[in-house]
Coordinates of C-alpha atoms and ligand atoms in Angstrom, one line a residue:
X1 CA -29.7 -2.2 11.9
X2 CA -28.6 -1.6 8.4
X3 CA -26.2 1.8 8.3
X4 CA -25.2 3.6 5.3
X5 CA -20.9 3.5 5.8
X6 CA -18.3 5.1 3.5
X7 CA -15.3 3.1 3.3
X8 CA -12.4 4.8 2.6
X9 CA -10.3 2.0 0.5
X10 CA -8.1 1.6 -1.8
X11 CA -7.0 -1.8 -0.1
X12 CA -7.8 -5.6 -0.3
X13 CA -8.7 -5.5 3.0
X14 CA -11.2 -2.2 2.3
X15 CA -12.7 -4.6 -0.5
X16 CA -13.0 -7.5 2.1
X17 CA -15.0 -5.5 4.1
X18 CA -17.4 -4.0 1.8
X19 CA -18.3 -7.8 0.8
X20 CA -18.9 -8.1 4.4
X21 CA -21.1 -5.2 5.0
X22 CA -22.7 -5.3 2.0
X23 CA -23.8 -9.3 2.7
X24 CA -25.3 -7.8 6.4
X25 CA -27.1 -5.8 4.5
X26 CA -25.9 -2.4 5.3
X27 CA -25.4 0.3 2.4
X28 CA -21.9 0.9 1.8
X29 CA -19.7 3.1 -0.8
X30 CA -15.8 2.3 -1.2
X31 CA -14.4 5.6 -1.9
X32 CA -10.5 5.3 -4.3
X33 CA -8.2 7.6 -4.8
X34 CA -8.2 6.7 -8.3
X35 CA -4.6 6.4 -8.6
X36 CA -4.9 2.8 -10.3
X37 CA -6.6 2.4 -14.2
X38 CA -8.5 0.0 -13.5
X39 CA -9.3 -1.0 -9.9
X40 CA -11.3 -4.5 -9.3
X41 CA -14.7 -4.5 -8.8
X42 CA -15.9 -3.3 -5.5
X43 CA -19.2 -4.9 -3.6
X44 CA -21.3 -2.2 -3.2
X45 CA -21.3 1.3 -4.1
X46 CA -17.8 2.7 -5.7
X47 CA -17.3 6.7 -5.9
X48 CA -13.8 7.8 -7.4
X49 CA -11.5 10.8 -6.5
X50 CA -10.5 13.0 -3.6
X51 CA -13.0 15.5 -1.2
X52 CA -11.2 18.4 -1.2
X53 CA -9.6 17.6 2.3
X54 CA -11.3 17.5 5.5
X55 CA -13.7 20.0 4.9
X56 CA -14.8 18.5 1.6
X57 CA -14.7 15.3 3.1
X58 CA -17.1 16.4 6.1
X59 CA -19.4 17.9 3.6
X60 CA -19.6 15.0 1.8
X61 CA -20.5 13.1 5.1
X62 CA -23.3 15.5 5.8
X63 CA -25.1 15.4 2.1
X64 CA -24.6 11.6 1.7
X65 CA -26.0 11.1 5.3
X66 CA -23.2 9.1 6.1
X67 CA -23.6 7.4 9.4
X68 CA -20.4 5.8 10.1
X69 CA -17.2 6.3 8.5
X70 CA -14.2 3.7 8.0
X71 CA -10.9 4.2 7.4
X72 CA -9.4 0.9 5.6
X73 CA -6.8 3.0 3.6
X74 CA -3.3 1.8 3.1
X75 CA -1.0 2.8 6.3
X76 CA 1.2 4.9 4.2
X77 CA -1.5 7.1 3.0
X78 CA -1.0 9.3 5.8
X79 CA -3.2 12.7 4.7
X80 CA -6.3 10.6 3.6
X81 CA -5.7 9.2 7.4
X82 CA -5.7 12.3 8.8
X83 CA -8.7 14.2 6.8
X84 CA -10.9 11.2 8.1
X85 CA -9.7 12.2 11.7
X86 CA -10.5 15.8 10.9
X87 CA -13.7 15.3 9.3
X88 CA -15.1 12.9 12.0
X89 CA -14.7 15.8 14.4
X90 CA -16.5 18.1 12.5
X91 CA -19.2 15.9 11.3
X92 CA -19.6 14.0 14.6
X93 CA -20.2 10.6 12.4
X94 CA -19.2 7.5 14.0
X95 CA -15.1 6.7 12.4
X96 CA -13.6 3.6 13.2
X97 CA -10.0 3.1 11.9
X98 CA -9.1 -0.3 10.1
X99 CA -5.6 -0.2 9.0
X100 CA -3.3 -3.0 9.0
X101 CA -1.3 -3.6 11.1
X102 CA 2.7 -3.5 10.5
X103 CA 4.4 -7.5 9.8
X104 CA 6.8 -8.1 13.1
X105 CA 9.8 -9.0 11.8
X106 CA 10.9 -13.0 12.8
X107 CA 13.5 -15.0 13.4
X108 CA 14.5 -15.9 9.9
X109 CA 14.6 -12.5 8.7
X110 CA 16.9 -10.2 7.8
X111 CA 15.5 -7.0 7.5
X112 CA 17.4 -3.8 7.9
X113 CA 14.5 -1.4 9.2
X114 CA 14.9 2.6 8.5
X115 CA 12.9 5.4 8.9
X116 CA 12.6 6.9 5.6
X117 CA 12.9 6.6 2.0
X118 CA 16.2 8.2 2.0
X119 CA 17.6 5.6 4.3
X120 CA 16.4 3.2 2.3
X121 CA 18.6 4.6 -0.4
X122 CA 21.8 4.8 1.3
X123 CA 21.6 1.1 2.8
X124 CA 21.8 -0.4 -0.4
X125 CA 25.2 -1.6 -1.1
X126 CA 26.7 -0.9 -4.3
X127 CA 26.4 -3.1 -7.5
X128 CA 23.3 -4.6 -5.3
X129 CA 20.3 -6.4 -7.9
X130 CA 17.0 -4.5 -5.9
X131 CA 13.6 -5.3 -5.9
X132 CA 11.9 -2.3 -5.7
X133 CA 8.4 -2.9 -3.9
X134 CA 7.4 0.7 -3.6
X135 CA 4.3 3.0 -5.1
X136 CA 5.4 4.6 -7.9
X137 CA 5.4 7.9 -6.6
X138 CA 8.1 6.8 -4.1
X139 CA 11.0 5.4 -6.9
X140 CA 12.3 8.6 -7.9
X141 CA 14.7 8.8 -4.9
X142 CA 16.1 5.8 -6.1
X143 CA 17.5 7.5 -9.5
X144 CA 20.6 8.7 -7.3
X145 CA 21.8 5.2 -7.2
X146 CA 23.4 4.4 -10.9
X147 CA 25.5 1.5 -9.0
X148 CA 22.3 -0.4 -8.3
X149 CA 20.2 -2.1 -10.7
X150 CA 16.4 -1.9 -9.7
X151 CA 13.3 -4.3 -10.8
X152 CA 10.7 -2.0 -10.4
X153 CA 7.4 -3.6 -9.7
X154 CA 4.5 -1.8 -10.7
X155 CA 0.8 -2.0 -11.0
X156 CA 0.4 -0.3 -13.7
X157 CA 2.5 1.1 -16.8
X158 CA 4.1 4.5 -15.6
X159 CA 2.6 7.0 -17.3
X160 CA 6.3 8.6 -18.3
X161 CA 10.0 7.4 -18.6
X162 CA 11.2 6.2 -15.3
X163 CA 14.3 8.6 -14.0
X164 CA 16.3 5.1 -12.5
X165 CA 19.3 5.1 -14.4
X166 CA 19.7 1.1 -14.5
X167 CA 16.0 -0.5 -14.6
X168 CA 13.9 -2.9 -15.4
X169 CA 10.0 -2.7 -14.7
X170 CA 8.1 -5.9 -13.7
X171 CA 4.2 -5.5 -14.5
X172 CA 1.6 -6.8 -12.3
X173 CA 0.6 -7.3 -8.4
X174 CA 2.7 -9.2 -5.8
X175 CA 1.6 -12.8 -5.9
X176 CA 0.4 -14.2 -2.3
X177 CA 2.2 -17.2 -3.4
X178 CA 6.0 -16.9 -1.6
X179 CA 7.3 -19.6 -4.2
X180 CA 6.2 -17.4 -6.8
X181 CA 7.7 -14.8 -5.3
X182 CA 10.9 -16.8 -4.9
X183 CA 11.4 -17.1 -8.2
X184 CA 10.6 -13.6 -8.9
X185 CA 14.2 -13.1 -6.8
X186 CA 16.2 -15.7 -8.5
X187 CA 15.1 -15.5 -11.5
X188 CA 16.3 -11.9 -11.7
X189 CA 19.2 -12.7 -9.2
X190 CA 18.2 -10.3 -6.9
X191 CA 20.5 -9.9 -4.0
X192 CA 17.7 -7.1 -2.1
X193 CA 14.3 -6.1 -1.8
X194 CA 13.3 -2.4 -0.8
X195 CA 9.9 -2.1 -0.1
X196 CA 7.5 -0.7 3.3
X197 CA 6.4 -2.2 6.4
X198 CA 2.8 -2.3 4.7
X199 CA 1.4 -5.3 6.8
X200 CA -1.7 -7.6 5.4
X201 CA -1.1 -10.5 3.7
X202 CA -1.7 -9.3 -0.2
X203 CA 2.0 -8.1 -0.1
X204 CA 4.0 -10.4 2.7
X205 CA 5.0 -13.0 0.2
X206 CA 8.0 -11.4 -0.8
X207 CA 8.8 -10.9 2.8
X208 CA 8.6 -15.0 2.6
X209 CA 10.4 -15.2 -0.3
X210 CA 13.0 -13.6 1.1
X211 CA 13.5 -15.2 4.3
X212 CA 13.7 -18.4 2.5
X213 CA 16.4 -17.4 0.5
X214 CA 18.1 -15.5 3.5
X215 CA 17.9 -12.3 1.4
X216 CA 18.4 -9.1 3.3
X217 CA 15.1 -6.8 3.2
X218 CA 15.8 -2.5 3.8
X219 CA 12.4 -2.2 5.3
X220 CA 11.1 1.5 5.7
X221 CA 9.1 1.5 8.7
X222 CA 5.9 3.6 9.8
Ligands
LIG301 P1 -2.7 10.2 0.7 O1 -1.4 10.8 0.4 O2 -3.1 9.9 2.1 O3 -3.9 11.1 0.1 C1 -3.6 12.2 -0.8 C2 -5.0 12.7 -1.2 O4 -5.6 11.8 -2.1 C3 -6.0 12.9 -0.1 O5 -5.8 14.1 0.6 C4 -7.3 12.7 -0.8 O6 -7.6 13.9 -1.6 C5 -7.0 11.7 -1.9 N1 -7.3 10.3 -1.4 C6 -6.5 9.4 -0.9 N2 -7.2 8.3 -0.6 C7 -8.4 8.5 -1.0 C8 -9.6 7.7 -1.0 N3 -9.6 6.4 -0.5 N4 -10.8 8.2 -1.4 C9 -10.8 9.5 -1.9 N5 -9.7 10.3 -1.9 C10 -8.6 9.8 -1.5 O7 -2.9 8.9 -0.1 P2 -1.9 8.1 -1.1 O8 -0.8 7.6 -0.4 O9 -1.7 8.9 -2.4 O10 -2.8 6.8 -1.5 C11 -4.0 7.0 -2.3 C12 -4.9 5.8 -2.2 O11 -4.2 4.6 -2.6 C13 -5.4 5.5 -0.8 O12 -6.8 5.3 -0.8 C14 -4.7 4.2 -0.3 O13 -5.5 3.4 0.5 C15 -4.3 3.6 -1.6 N6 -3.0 2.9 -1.6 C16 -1.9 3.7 -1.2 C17 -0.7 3.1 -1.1 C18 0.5 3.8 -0.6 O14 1.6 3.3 -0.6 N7 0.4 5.1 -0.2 C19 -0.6 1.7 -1.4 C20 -1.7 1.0 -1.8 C21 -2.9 1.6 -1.9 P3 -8.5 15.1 -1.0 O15 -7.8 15.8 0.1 O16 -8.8 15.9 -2.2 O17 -9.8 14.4 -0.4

């Protein structure tokens, strides 16, 4: 029977299944952030910007007569994670969660895994060549390293100066493609990538790439 489900995206995978949905004919709205300019076009309904935490999200639920409730966020966007929790409680809508699920690190490998951001920092050894696979709102720690240099990949322009002492920024989404990614890494002669245990496929290329070239990854885990 068809449903009327709010997505809560921001991910491929979020996109993926709205196509999905939408094609067995249920009604379905893709809710963003709207941290990125210009997101691609969703299937289905689209509505942009936060709720005003759980309780704004629950009332939303309630007005729009949402009937089930999907979380397809990124895994590191904890709080959106959490509001969802909250408001499924209050709103007794049915939630399913569809994160992904973390990449297991294999044989090839060589990642060295920490547990936060500022770990990440101080396991890069100096006069290292970084590719920085991170959000931008996570780079700034990195401006305490001025013995690194950093490629900073980002989706879109940042909106001011970055604070990394020695940068350069790199424009555009990870390719799939782990040869492209390759030559992302030697053509900058990168010697490190710093980057999340994000899982999914759009982003494990350079997790590829690296293994190929038997380049060490700092991976910050969940
Ligand atoms: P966050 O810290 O969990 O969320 C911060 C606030 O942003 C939330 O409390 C909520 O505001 C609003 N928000 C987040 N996701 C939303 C959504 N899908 N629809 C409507 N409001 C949303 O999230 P974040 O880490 O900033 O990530 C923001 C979005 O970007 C997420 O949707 C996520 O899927 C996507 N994304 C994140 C990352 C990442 O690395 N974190 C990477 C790729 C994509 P209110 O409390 O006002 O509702």
């Amino acid at each position: 029977m068809a449903k009327k489900i709010l997505i809560l995206g921001g991910t491929k995978e979020a996109a993926e299944l709205a196509k999905e949905l939408v094609s067995d004919g249920h009604d379905v709205t893709t809710s963003l952030a709207g941290r990125t300019k210009e997101p691609l076009p969703i299937t289905g309904k689209t509505r942009i910007g936060g709720f005003g935490g759980a309780q704004g999200l629950a009332e939303y639920l309630m007005l729009e007569k949402v009937e089930h409730l999907i979380d397809a966020t990124h895994p590191f966007a904890k709080q959106i994670s959490k509001n969802a929790v909250e408001a499924a409680k209050l709103t007794s809508v049915q939630f399913e969660i569809r994160t992904r699920k973390p990449w297991e690190k294999k044989e090839d490998d060589l990642w060295q895994e920490v547990a936060t951001l500022g770990e990440a920092l101080h396991a890069i050894p100096s006069g290292a060549r970084v590719l920085l696979a991170l959000g931008s709102q996570y780079i700034d720690i990195f401006a305490a390293r001025s013995d690194v240099f950093y490629l900073v990949r980002m989706v879109d322009p940042p909106t001011k100066p970055l604070k990394l002492p020695n940068h350069e920024i790199l424009l555009g989404k990870p390719s799939t493609d782990w040869q492209i990614e390759q030559s992302v890494l030697t053509q900058n002669n990168l010697t490190h990538i710093v980057c999340r245990n994000s899982g999914g496929q759009g982003a494990y290329a350079k997790i590829q790439a690296a293994s190929a070239l038997q380049l060490p990854v700092i991976i910050v885990n969940r």
